[in-house]
Amino acid sequence: MSEITQATFLDSNELVLNMGPQHPSTHGVLRVILKLDGERILGADCVIGYLHRGVEKIGENRTYAQFNPYVDRMDYVAAVSNGLGYCLAVEKLLDVEAPPRAQVIRVILTELNRIASHLVWLGTHALDVGALTPVFYTFREREEILNIFEEYCGARLTTHAFRIGGLQYEAYAELATDTLNFCDRFLARIDQYESLLTSNRIWVSRLRGVGILNAEDCKRFGVTGPILRAAGVQWDLRKAMPYSGYQKYDFDIPVGTNADTYDRYLVRMEEMRQSVRILRQAAADIPEGPIMAKVPKVLKPPVGEAYVSIEAPKGELGYYIVSDGSTQPYRLRVRPPSFINLQALDHMVRDTLLADVVAVIGTIDIVLGEVDR
Amino acid sequence: MRFFDKFFFTDLFTGLLTTFRQQNPREIVTEQYPAQQPRIAERYRGAPRLNVDPESGDTLCIGCNLCALACPENLIVVTTERNAETKKKELTTFTYDTSRCMFCGLCEDACPVDALELTQDFELASFTREGAIWDRQMLEEGPKPTRYEY
Ligand code: SF4
Ligand code: SF4
């Protein structure tokens, strides 16, 4: 009699394991419920919302200018990109365009922020997979970028660098030279990271063939950014739908072939080099002129709606704003890249091993502030 | 991976060489805070200060309430009183709740007379919640961070 119960107990080969919300490798407060058969993953469920602050609702209760600092708190690793997307969306509603000088400064700061974001990704991703050293080096370079932000706008992380219609702060005297100096130093630094990782046998065997998400599935899940490009799709909004004057700059879109974690690593490394290329072109040629377009003191966009998406470091970041003609948005919706990319996690980790889950979470490059909003 | 590389661990040794090169004392970037104060940018948005006229000591604030209106967090409270003689508005109290402030700088930008300013001081810790609410006197004196000897 007892044999039967015992047999069922031993036969039930599904083990449910909670990973997070306080797990160091989930990059914040993500909780993943894993169904395991031994070390093999049968399924993964993400529980999100631990960091939910109701950003979209806050947006409905603030004036357009007042909401600007809040967008920095979504993807706090790439706060400048968030600010750019939001400002562009409101500018589209108001039908104004930032002056050329403001646009170039915006591009410089956004590209610096892309590098900073990728550096955080590289450091923490390597840390998850078991390489301790890179994080020290990447944060050293990130510090230089943050110093430029601090000199420019007075804040390092939640920068609130841009305003609707242009910029609040004039470029400080050494912005261009600081940027160019950083570019000169940084290319050698990327080689340094690569010497630690690219051919390292442990790194390669932990990443190659792990978490494959092919182009078809990327489109099915709506996954964008480096993950989509690593699957071989040449899709970058900076080229596909240029904004803020990106069409002026000469740069390539790196793509991968194998759609695995290793290719995503290579794509992001190459993206940093391409950002350096854009930075060099932009910093060498900052036009003179005003930094703020003519916008009224009290912003009252006409009734209507606008959607603007930009290529944030993590993928397509979109802002959809509905205006009812008052000083506050009627509805504000954010399309966060992290949130949508994370939905592919279950598909990516199925039938892989438990240790690969941390590698896959790392390679999706999520920021929980943006996932939960 | 070629046999040579595989057998002699060249991939691992290139990495180790990079790590070894970083031992150079010139590569040390760690900041010894608080023994060594960090370099703060001129535009840094830190602790608030309500500027006073350096000669007379009178406040520059005209009590226009624009900063309070600009603040997304509604944390500034300005009260004024109309002077019976000059018929001008005069500032009576000014409270600023640093615990809720996100140092976005919108209040500073809104001020028409540059009375409210975010300074370079960033050490805002306080032992109580009430200690984070700064009144007019504290704001006019400006932040007074403790400096310890090492
Ligand atoms: S810095 Fe921003 S949050 Fe703080 S008081 Fe000024 S407007 Fe309000
Ligand atoms: S905006 Fe300036 S002048 Fe007006 S109340 Fe605030 S601090 Fe005073």
Coordinates of C-alpha atoms and ligand atoms in Angstrom, one line a residue:
Chain A
M1 CA 0.0 0.0 0.0
S2 CA 2.6 2.4 1.0
E3 CA 4.6 1.3 -2.0
I4 CA 2.3 3.1 -4.3
T5 CA 2.6 6.5 -2.6
Q6 CA 6.3 6.1 -2.4
A7 CA 6.5 5.3 -6.0
T8 CA 4.5 8.3 -7.0
F9 CA 6.7 10.5 -4.8
L10 CA 9.9 9.3 -6.4
D11 CA 8.3 9.4 -9.9
S12 CA 7.2 13.0 -9.6
N13 CA 10.3 14.5 -11.2
E14 CA 9.1 18.1 -11.2
L15 CA 10.7 20.3 -8.7
V16 CA 9.6 23.9 -8.3
L17 CA 12.3 26.3 -7.3
N18 CA 12.0 30.0 -6.5
M19 CA 14.8 32.0 -7.9
G20 CA 14.7 35.5 -6.5
P21 CA 13.5 38.1 -5.7
Q22 CA 16.6 38.4 -3.6
H23 CA 18.9 36.5 -5.9
P24 CA 22.1 38.3 -6.8
S25 CA 21.9 37.1 -10.4
T26 CA 18.4 38.3 -11.2
H27 CA 19.7 41.9 -11.4
G28 CA 17.2 43.3 -8.9
V29 CA 13.9 42.1 -7.6
L30 CA 12.9 39.6 -10.3
R31 CA 11.5 36.3 -9.1
V32 CA 11.6 33.4 -11.5
I33 CA 9.7 30.2 -10.6
L34 CA 11.6 27.4 -12.2
K35 CA 10.2 23.9 -12.8
L36 CA 13.1 21.5 -12.7
D37 CA 13.8 18.0 -13.6
G38 CA 17.1 17.5 -11.9
E39 CA 19.2 20.3 -13.5
R40 CA 17.0 20.5 -16.6
I41 CA 14.6 23.4 -16.9
L42 CA 11.0 22.4 -17.7
G43 CA 9.7 25.9 -17.6
A44 CA 10.2 29.3 -16.1
D45 CA 7.6 31.8 -14.9
C46 CA 8.6 35.4 -14.2
V47 CA 6.9 37.2 -11.3
I48 CA 7.4 40.9 -11.7
G49 CA 6.1 43.9 -10.0
Y50 CA 8.2 44.1 -6.9
L51 CA 9.5 47.5 -8.0
H52 CA 6.2 48.8 -9.4
R53 CA 5.8 52.5 -8.7
G54 CA 3.0 53.3 -11.1
V55 CA 5.1 55.5 -13.4
E56 CA 2.4 55.7 -16.0
K57 CA -0.2 56.8 -13.5
I58 CA 2.2 59.4 -12.0
G59 CA 2.6 60.7 -15.6
E60 CA -1.1 61.4 -15.7
N61 CA -0.9 63.5 -12.6
R62 CA 2.0 65.7 -13.5
T63 CA 2.5 68.4 -16.1
Y64 CA 4.5 67.5 -19.1
A65 CA 7.7 69.2 -17.8
Q66 CA 7.2 67.8 -14.3
F67 CA 7.1 64.2 -15.5
N68 CA 10.4 64.5 -17.2
P69 CA 12.6 63.6 -14.1
Y70 CA 10.5 60.5 -13.5
V71 CA 11.4 58.7 -16.7
D72 CA 15.0 58.6 -15.6
R73 CA 13.9 56.3 -12.8
M74 CA 12.7 53.5 -15.2
D75 CA 15.8 52.4 -16.8
Y76 CA 18.2 54.1 -14.4
V77 CA 21.2 52.5 -16.0
A78 CA 20.4 54.4 -19.2
A79 CA 18.5 57.5 -17.9
V80 CA 19.6 59.8 -20.7
S81 CA 18.0 57.6 -23.3
N82 CA 14.7 57.5 -21.4
G83 CA 14.8 61.3 -21.2
L84 CA 15.4 61.6 -24.9
G85 CA 12.5 59.3 -25.8
Y86 CA 10.1 61.2 -23.6
C87 CA 11.2 64.6 -24.8
L88 CA 10.9 63.6 -28.5
A89 CA 7.4 62.3 -27.9
V90 CA 6.2 65.5 -26.3
E91 CA 8.0 67.5 -28.9
K92 CA 6.1 65.5 -31.6
L93 CA 2.8 66.3 -29.8
L94 CA 3.8 70.0 -29.7
D95 CA 5.1 69.9 -33.2
V96 CA 8.4 71.5 -32.3
E97 CA 12.0 70.3 -33.0
A98 CA 15.0 70.8 -30.9
P99 CA 17.6 73.1 -32.5
P100 CA 20.6 71.5 -34.2
R101 CA 23.1 72.3 -31.4
A102 CA 20.8 70.7 -28.9
Q103 CA 20.4 67.6 -31.1
V104 CA 24.1 67.0 -31.3
I105 CA 24.6 67.4 -27.6
R106 CA 21.7 65.0 -27.1
V107 CA 23.3 62.4 -29.4
I108 CA 26.6 62.7 -27.5
L109 CA 25.1 62.1 -24.2
T110 CA 22.8 59.3 -25.4
E111 CA 25.7 57.5 -27.0
L112 CA 27.8 57.9 -23.9
N113 CA 24.9 56.5 -22.0
R114 CA 24.7 53.5 -24.4
I115 CA 28.3 52.7 -23.6
A116 CA 27.7 53.1 -19.9
S117 CA 24.7 50.8 -20.0
H118 CA 26.6 48.2 -22.0
L119 CA 29.4 48.4 -19.5
V120 CA 27.1 47.7 -16.6
W121 CA 25.7 44.8 -18.6
L122 CA 29.1 43.4 -19.4
G123 CA 30.4 43.7 -15.8
T124 CA 27.3 42.1 -14.2
H125 CA 26.9 39.5 -16.9
A126 CA 30.5 38.4 -16.6
L127 CA 30.0 38.3 -12.8
D128 CA 27.0 36.1 -13.1
V129 CA 28.8 33.7 -15.4
G130 CA 31.8 33.6 -13.1
A131 CA 34.3 36.1 -14.3
L132 CA 35.0 38.4 -11.4
T133 CA 37.5 40.8 -12.9
P134 CA 35.7 42.6 -15.8
V135 CA 33.2 44.3 -13.5
F136 CA 36.0 46.3 -11.9
Y137 CA 37.3 47.5 -15.2
T138 CA 34.0 48.3 -16.7
F139 CA 32.9 50.4 -13.7
R140 CA 36.2 52.3 -14.0
E141 CA 35.3 53.4 -17.5
R142 CA 31.6 54.0 -16.6
E143 CA 32.9 56.3 -13.9
E144 CA 34.5 58.5 -16.5
I145 CA 31.2 58.7 -18.4
L146 CA 29.3 59.6 -15.2
N147 CA 31.8 62.3 -14.6
I148 CA 31.0 63.8 -17.9
F149 CA 27.3 63.6 -17.1
E150 CA 27.9 65.3 -13.7
E151 CA 29.9 68.1 -15.3
Y152 CA 27.2 68.6 -17.9
C153 CA 24.0 68.5 -15.9
G154 CA 24.9 68.1 -12.3
A155 CA 23.7 64.5 -11.7
R156 CA 25.3 61.2 -12.4
L157 CA 22.6 58.6 -12.6
T158 CA 19.1 60.1 -12.8
T159 CA 20.3 62.9 -15.0
H160 CA 17.3 64.9 -16.1
A161 CA 19.6 66.1 -18.8
F162 CA 17.1 67.1 -21.5
R163 CA 14.1 69.4 -21.5
I164 CA 11.1 69.4 -23.8
G165 CA 12.2 71.5 -26.7
G166 CA 15.9 71.2 -26.2
L167 CA 18.3 71.5 -23.4
Q168 CA 18.4 73.4 -20.1
Y169 CA 22.1 73.4 -19.7
E170 CA 24.6 74.8 -22.2
A171 CA 27.4 72.4 -22.9
Y172 CA 30.3 73.0 -20.5
A173 CA 33.5 74.2 -22.0
E174 CA 35.3 70.9 -22.2
L175 CA 32.4 68.6 -23.2
A176 CA 33.8 67.9 -26.7
T177 CA 37.4 67.4 -25.5
D178 CA 36.3 65.2 -22.6
T179 CA 34.3 63.1 -25.0
L180 CA 37.1 62.8 -27.5
N181 CA 39.6 61.9 -24.8
F182 CA 37.3 59.3 -23.5
C183 CA 36.9 57.8 -27.0
D184 CA 40.7 57.6 -27.4
R185 CA 41.1 55.8 -24.2
F186 CA 38.1 53.6 -24.5
L187 CA 38.9 51.7 -27.6
A188 CA 42.0 50.2 -25.9
R189 CA 39.8 49.4 -22.9
I190 CA 37.4 47.4 -25.0
D191 CA 40.3 45.4 -26.3
Q192 CA 41.2 44.8 -22.7
Y193 CA 37.8 43.4 -21.9
E194 CA 38.0 41.2 -24.9
S195 CA 41.4 39.9 -23.9
L196 CA 39.8 38.7 -20.7
L197 CA 36.7 37.2 -22.2
T198 CA 36.4 36.7 -25.9
S199 CA 38.6 33.6 -26.3
N200 CA 38.5 32.5 -22.7
R201 CA 37.5 28.9 -22.8
I202 CA 35.3 29.1 -19.7
W203 CA 33.5 32.1 -21.1
V204 CA 33.0 30.5 -24.5
S205 CA 31.7 27.2 -23.2
R206 CA 29.4 28.9 -20.8
L207 CA 27.9 31.1 -23.5
R208 CA 28.1 29.4 -26.9
G209 CA 24.8 27.8 -27.8
V210 CA 23.0 28.9 -24.7
G211 CA 19.7 30.7 -24.8
I212 CA 19.1 30.6 -28.5
L213 CA 16.4 32.9 -29.7
N214 CA 16.2 32.9 -33.5
A215 CA 14.9 35.8 -35.6
E216 CA 11.4 34.2 -36.0
D217 CA 10.9 33.9 -32.3
C218 CA 12.4 37.4 -31.7
K219 CA 9.7 38.8 -33.9
R220 CA 7.0 36.7 -32.3
F221 CA 7.9 37.9 -28.9
G222 CA 8.5 41.5 -30.0
V223 CA 12.1 41.3 -28.8
T224 CA 14.3 44.2 -30.0
G225 CA 17.7 45.5 -29.5
P226 CA 20.9 43.5 -29.4
I227 CA 19.0 40.2 -29.0
L228 CA 17.3 40.8 -32.3
R229 CA 20.5 41.9 -34.0
A230 CA 22.4 38.8 -32.7
A231 CA 19.7 36.8 -34.5
G232 CA 20.9 38.3 -37.7
V233 CA 18.2 40.9 -38.2
Q234 CA 19.7 44.3 -39.1
W235 CA 17.2 46.4 -37.3
D236 CA 18.3 49.5 -35.5
L237 CA 15.9 52.4 -35.1
R238 CA 18.8 54.8 -35.3
K239 CA 19.1 53.7 -39.0
A240 CA 15.6 52.5 -39.7
M241 CA 13.7 55.6 -38.4
P242 CA 16.4 58.2 -37.6
Y243 CA 15.6 60.7 -34.9
S244 CA 17.6 63.5 -33.4
G245 CA 19.9 63.7 -36.4
Y246 CA 21.3 60.2 -36.4
Q247 CA 21.1 60.0 -40.1
K248 CA 24.1 62.4 -40.3
Y249 CA 26.4 59.9 -38.7
D250 CA 28.3 57.1 -40.3
F251 CA 28.1 53.8 -38.3
D252 CA 27.4 50.2 -38.9
I253 CA 24.8 47.9 -37.3
P254 CA 26.6 44.8 -35.9
V255 CA 24.7 41.6 -36.4
G256 CA 25.3 38.1 -35.2
T257 CA 24.6 34.7 -36.8
N258 CA 24.0 32.1 -34.1
A259 CA 21.5 34.0 -32.0
D260 CA 23.1 32.6 -28.9
T261 CA 24.4 34.3 -25.8
Y262 CA 27.9 34.5 -27.2
D263 CA 26.8 36.3 -30.3
R264 CA 24.9 38.8 -28.2
Y265 CA 28.1 39.4 -26.3
L266 CA 29.9 40.1 -29.5
V267 CA 27.2 42.3 -30.9
R268 CA 27.1 44.5 -27.8
M269 CA 30.9 44.8 -27.8
E270 CA 30.8 45.9 -31.4
E271 CA 28.0 48.3 -30.6
M272 CA 30.2 50.1 -28.1
R273 CA 32.8 50.5 -30.8
Q274 CA 30.2 51.9 -33.1
S275 CA 29.1 54.3 -30.4
V276 CA 32.6 55.6 -30.2
R277 CA 32.5 56.2 -33.9
I278 CA 29.3 58.2 -33.6
L279 CA 30.7 60.1 -30.6
R280 CA 33.9 61.1 -32.5
Q281 CA 31.8 62.5 -35.4
A282 CA 29.4 64.3 -33.1
A283 CA 31.9 65.8 -30.7
A284 CA 34.1 67.0 -33.6
D285 CA 31.3 69.1 -35.0
I286 CA 28.9 70.7 -32.5
P287 CA 27.1 73.5 -34.3
E288 CA 26.7 76.9 -32.6
G289 CA 23.3 78.3 -32.0
P290 CA 20.4 78.2 -29.5
I291 CA 19.8 75.1 -27.4
M292 CA 16.2 75.6 -26.7
A293 CA 13.4 75.8 -29.3
K294 CA 10.5 78.2 -28.8
V295 CA 8.2 76.4 -26.5
P296 CA 5.6 78.1 -24.3
K297 CA 6.2 78.3 -20.5
V298 CA 3.1 76.3 -19.8
L299 CA 2.9 73.3 -22.1
K300 CA -0.5 72.6 -23.5
P301 CA -0.2 70.2 -26.4
P302 CA -3.1 70.2 -28.8
V303 CA -5.6 67.3 -28.5
G304 CA -4.1 64.3 -30.2
E305 CA -1.7 61.4 -29.7
A306 CA 1.9 60.7 -30.5
Y307 CA 4.1 57.6 -30.4
V308 CA 7.9 57.9 -30.6
S309 CA 10.3 55.1 -30.2
I310 CA 14.1 55.3 -30.0
E311 CA 16.8 52.8 -29.9
A312 CA 17.7 52.6 -26.2
P313 CA 20.7 50.4 -25.2
K314 CA 18.3 47.6 -24.4
G315 CA 16.0 47.8 -27.4
E316 CA 13.1 49.8 -28.7
L317 CA 11.9 52.3 -26.1
G318 CA 8.6 53.8 -27.0
Y319 CA 6.5 56.5 -25.5
Y320 CA 2.8 56.8 -26.4
I321 CA 1.2 60.0 -25.1
V322 CA -2.4 61.0 -25.5
S323 CA -3.2 64.6 -24.9
D324 CA -6.6 66.0 -24.1
G325 CA -5.4 69.6 -24.5
S326 CA -4.7 70.1 -20.8
T327 CA -1.4 70.6 -19.1
Q328 CA -1.2 66.9 -18.1
P329 CA -1.2 63.9 -20.3
Y330 CA -4.5 62.1 -20.6
R331 CA -2.7 58.8 -20.9
L332 CA 0.9 57.9 -21.0
R333 CA 2.2 54.5 -22.0
V334 CA 5.7 53.3 -22.0
R335 CA 7.0 50.5 -24.2
P336 CA 9.9 49.4 -22.2
P337 CA 12.4 47.1 -23.9
S338 CA 13.4 45.2 -20.8
F339 CA 9.9 44.2 -20.0
I340 CA 9.2 42.8 -23.5
N341 CA 12.5 41.2 -23.9
L342 CA 12.1 39.4 -20.6
Q343 CA 9.0 37.6 -21.8
A344 CA 11.2 35.4 -24.0
L345 CA 13.0 34.1 -21.0
D346 CA 10.8 31.0 -20.7
H347 CA 11.4 30.1 -24.3
M348 CA 15.1 30.7 -24.1
V349 CA 15.8 28.6 -21.0
R350 CA 13.6 25.6 -21.7
D351 CA 15.5 22.4 -21.8
T352 CA 18.7 24.0 -20.8
L353 CA 20.5 23.6 -17.4
L354 CA 19.9 25.5 -14.2
A355 CA 23.2 27.3 -14.5
D356 CA 22.3 28.7 -17.9
V357 CA 19.4 30.6 -16.4
V358 CA 21.7 33.2 -14.9
A359 CA 23.6 33.5 -18.2
V360 CA 20.3 34.0 -20.1
I361 CA 19.0 36.6 -17.6
G362 CA 22.3 38.4 -17.9
T363 CA 22.2 38.4 -21.6
I364 CA 18.7 39.8 -21.9
D365 CA 20.0 42.8 -20.0
I366 CA 17.1 43.8 -17.9
V367 CA 16.7 46.6 -15.5
L368 CA 14.0 45.9 -13.0
G369 CA 13.1 49.6 -12.7
E370 CA 12.0 49.4 -16.3
V371 CA 10.3 46.0 -16.2
D372 CA 8.1 46.9 -13.2
R373 CA 7.8 50.6 -13.8
Chain B
M1 CA 40.6 26.4 -30.6
R2 CA 43.9 25.3 -32.0
F3 CA 45.7 22.5 -30.3
F4 CA 48.6 24.8 -29.3
D5 CA 46.3 27.3 -27.6
K6 CA 44.4 24.5 -26.0
F7 CA 47.4 22.8 -24.6
F8 CA 49.3 25.9 -23.4
F9 CA 46.3 27.8 -22.1
T10 CA 47.1 30.9 -24.1
D11 CA 43.5 32.2 -23.8
L12 CA 43.7 32.1 -20.0
F13 CA 47.2 33.6 -19.9
T14 CA 46.3 36.6 -22.1
G15 CA 43.6 37.3 -19.6
L16 CA 46.0 36.9 -16.7
L17 CA 48.4 39.2 -18.4
T18 CA 45.8 41.9 -18.6
T19 CA 45.0 41.5 -14.9
F20 CA 48.6 41.6 -14.1
R21 CA 49.2 44.8 -16.0
Q22 CA 46.5 46.5 -13.9
Q23 CA 48.6 46.0 -10.8
N24 CA 50.5 49.1 -11.9
P25 CA 50.1 51.7 -9.1
R26 CA 49.2 54.3 -11.8
E27 CA 46.1 52.3 -12.6
I28 CA 44.6 52.7 -9.2
V29 CA 41.4 54.7 -9.4
T30 CA 39.8 54.0 -6.0
E31 CA 38.7 57.1 -4.2
Q32 CA 39.4 57.2 -0.5
Y33 CA 36.1 58.7 0.5
P34 CA 35.5 60.2 3.1
A35 CA 39.2 60.7 4.0
Q36 CA 39.5 62.2 0.6
Q37 CA 36.7 64.4 -0.7
P38 CA 35.5 63.7 -4.2
R39 CA 35.7 66.3 -6.9
I40 CA 32.2 67.7 -7.3
A41 CA 31.1 69.3 -10.6
E42 CA 30.2 72.9 -10.5
R43 CA 26.6 72.2 -11.7
Y44 CA 26.1 69.4 -9.1
R45 CA 22.5 69.3 -7.8
G46 CA 22.8 68.6 -4.1
A47 CA 21.5 70.1 -0.9
P48 CA 19.4 73.2 -1.3
R49 CA 20.2 76.6 -0.1
L50 CA 18.2 79.8 0.0
N51 CA 20.5 82.6 -1.0
V52 CA 20.7 85.8 1.0
D53 CA 22.1 89.1 0.0
P54 CA 25.8 88.9 1.1
E55 CA 25.9 92.4 2.4
S56 CA 22.6 93.0 4.2
G57 CA 21.8 89.4 5.0
D58 CA 18.2 89.8 3.6
T59 CA 16.8 86.9 1.7
L60 CA 16.7 87.2 -2.1
C61 CA 13.5 85.3 -2.2
I62 CA 10.5 87.3 -3.3
G63 CA 8.0 84.7 -2.2
C64 CA 6.6 84.2 -5.7
N65 CA 5.8 80.5 -5.0
L66 CA 7.0 79.5 -8.5
C67 CA 9.4 76.9 -7.1
A68 CA 6.6 75.2 -5.2
L69 CA 4.5 75.1 -8.3
A70 CA 7.3 73.7 -10.4
C71 CA 8.2 70.9 -8.0
P72 CA 6.8 67.6 -9.2
E73 CA 6.8 66.3 -5.6
N74 CA 5.1 69.3 -4.0
L75 CA 7.6 69.4 -1.3
I76 CA 8.3 73.1 -1.0
V77 CA 6.0 75.2 1.1
V78 CA 6.3 79.0 0.9
T79 CA 4.3 81.3 3.1
T80 CA 4.3 85.1 2.7
E81 CA 2.9 88.1 4.4
R82 CA 2.0 91.4 2.9
N83 CA 4.0 94.2 4.5
A84 CA 1.5 96.8 5.7
E85 CA 3.8 99.7 4.9
T86 CA 5.5 98.9 1.6
K87 CA 2.6 96.8 0.3
K88 CA 5.1 94.2 -0.8
K89 CA 5.0 90.5 -0.2
E90 CA 7.5 89.3 2.2
L91 CA 8.7 85.8 2.9
T92 CA 7.8 84.4 6.3
T93 CA 8.5 80.7 6.2
F94 CA 10.1 78.3 3.7
T95 CA 10.1 74.6 4.2
Y96 CA 11.9 72.1 2.0
D97 CA 11.5 68.4 2.6
T98 CA 14.8 66.9 1.4
S99 CA 13.6 63.4 2.1
R100 CA 11.2 63.5 -0.8
C101 CA 13.3 65.6 -3.1
M102 CA 14.8 63.9 -6.2
F103 CA 17.2 66.8 -7.0
C104 CA 15.8 67.2 -10.5
G105 CA 16.5 71.0 -10.4
L106 CA 13.1 72.1 -11.7
C107 CA 12.7 74.4 -8.7
E108 CA 16.1 76.0 -9.2
D109 CA 15.2 76.6 -12.9
A110 CA 11.9 78.1 -12.0
C111 CA 13.2 80.7 -9.5
P112 CA 13.2 84.1 -11.2
V113 CA 15.8 85.7 -8.8
D114 CA 18.2 82.8 -8.3
A115 CA 17.3 82.6 -4.6
L116 CA 16.9 78.9 -4.4
E117 CA 20.0 77.0 -5.4
L118 CA 21.1 73.3 -5.3
T119 CA 24.6 73.3 -3.9
Q120 CA 27.5 70.9 -4.2
D121 CA 26.9 69.3 -0.9
F122 CA 25.6 65.8 -1.0
E123 CA 25.9 64.5 2.6
L124 CA 22.3 64.8 3.7
A125 CA 21.9 62.0 6.2
S126 CA 19.9 62.8 9.3
F127 CA 19.0 60.8 12.4
T128 CA 15.3 61.5 12.3
R129 CA 12.8 61.9 9.5
E130 CA 12.0 65.4 10.8
G131 CA 15.6 66.3 10.4
A132 CA 15.2 65.9 6.7
I133 CA 12.7 68.8 6.6
W134 CA 14.7 72.0 6.3
D135 CA 13.2 75.3 7.5
R136 CA 14.1 78.7 6.3
Q137 CA 16.9 79.2 8.8
M138 CA 18.6 75.9 7.8
L139 CA 18.2 76.7 4.1
E140 CA 19.7 80.2 4.5
E141 CA 22.6 78.9 6.5
G142 CA 23.2 76.3 3.9
P143 CA 24.4 72.7 4.4
K144 CA 27.0 72.2 7.1
P145 CA 28.5 68.8 6.6
T146 CA 30.7 67.3 9.3
R147 CA 34.3 66.8 8.4
Y148 CA 36.1 64.1 10.3
E149 CA 39.9 63.9 10.8
Y150 CA 41.7 60.9 9.6
Ligands
SF4_1 S1 14.9 69.5 -6.9 FE1 13.0 68.7 -7.9 S2 12.0 67.4 -6.4 FE2 13.5 68.6 -5.3 S3 12.4 70.4 -4.6 FE3 13.3 71.0 -6.6 S4 11.7 70.6 -8.1 FE4 11.2 69.5 -6.2
SF4_2 S1 10.9 80.7 -6.9 FE1 12.6 81.7 -5.9 S2 11.8 83.7 -5.3 FE2 10.0 82.4 -5.8 S3 9.4 81.6 -3.8 FE3 10.8 80.1 -4.8 S4 12.8 80.6 -3.9 FE4 11.5 82.4 -3.6

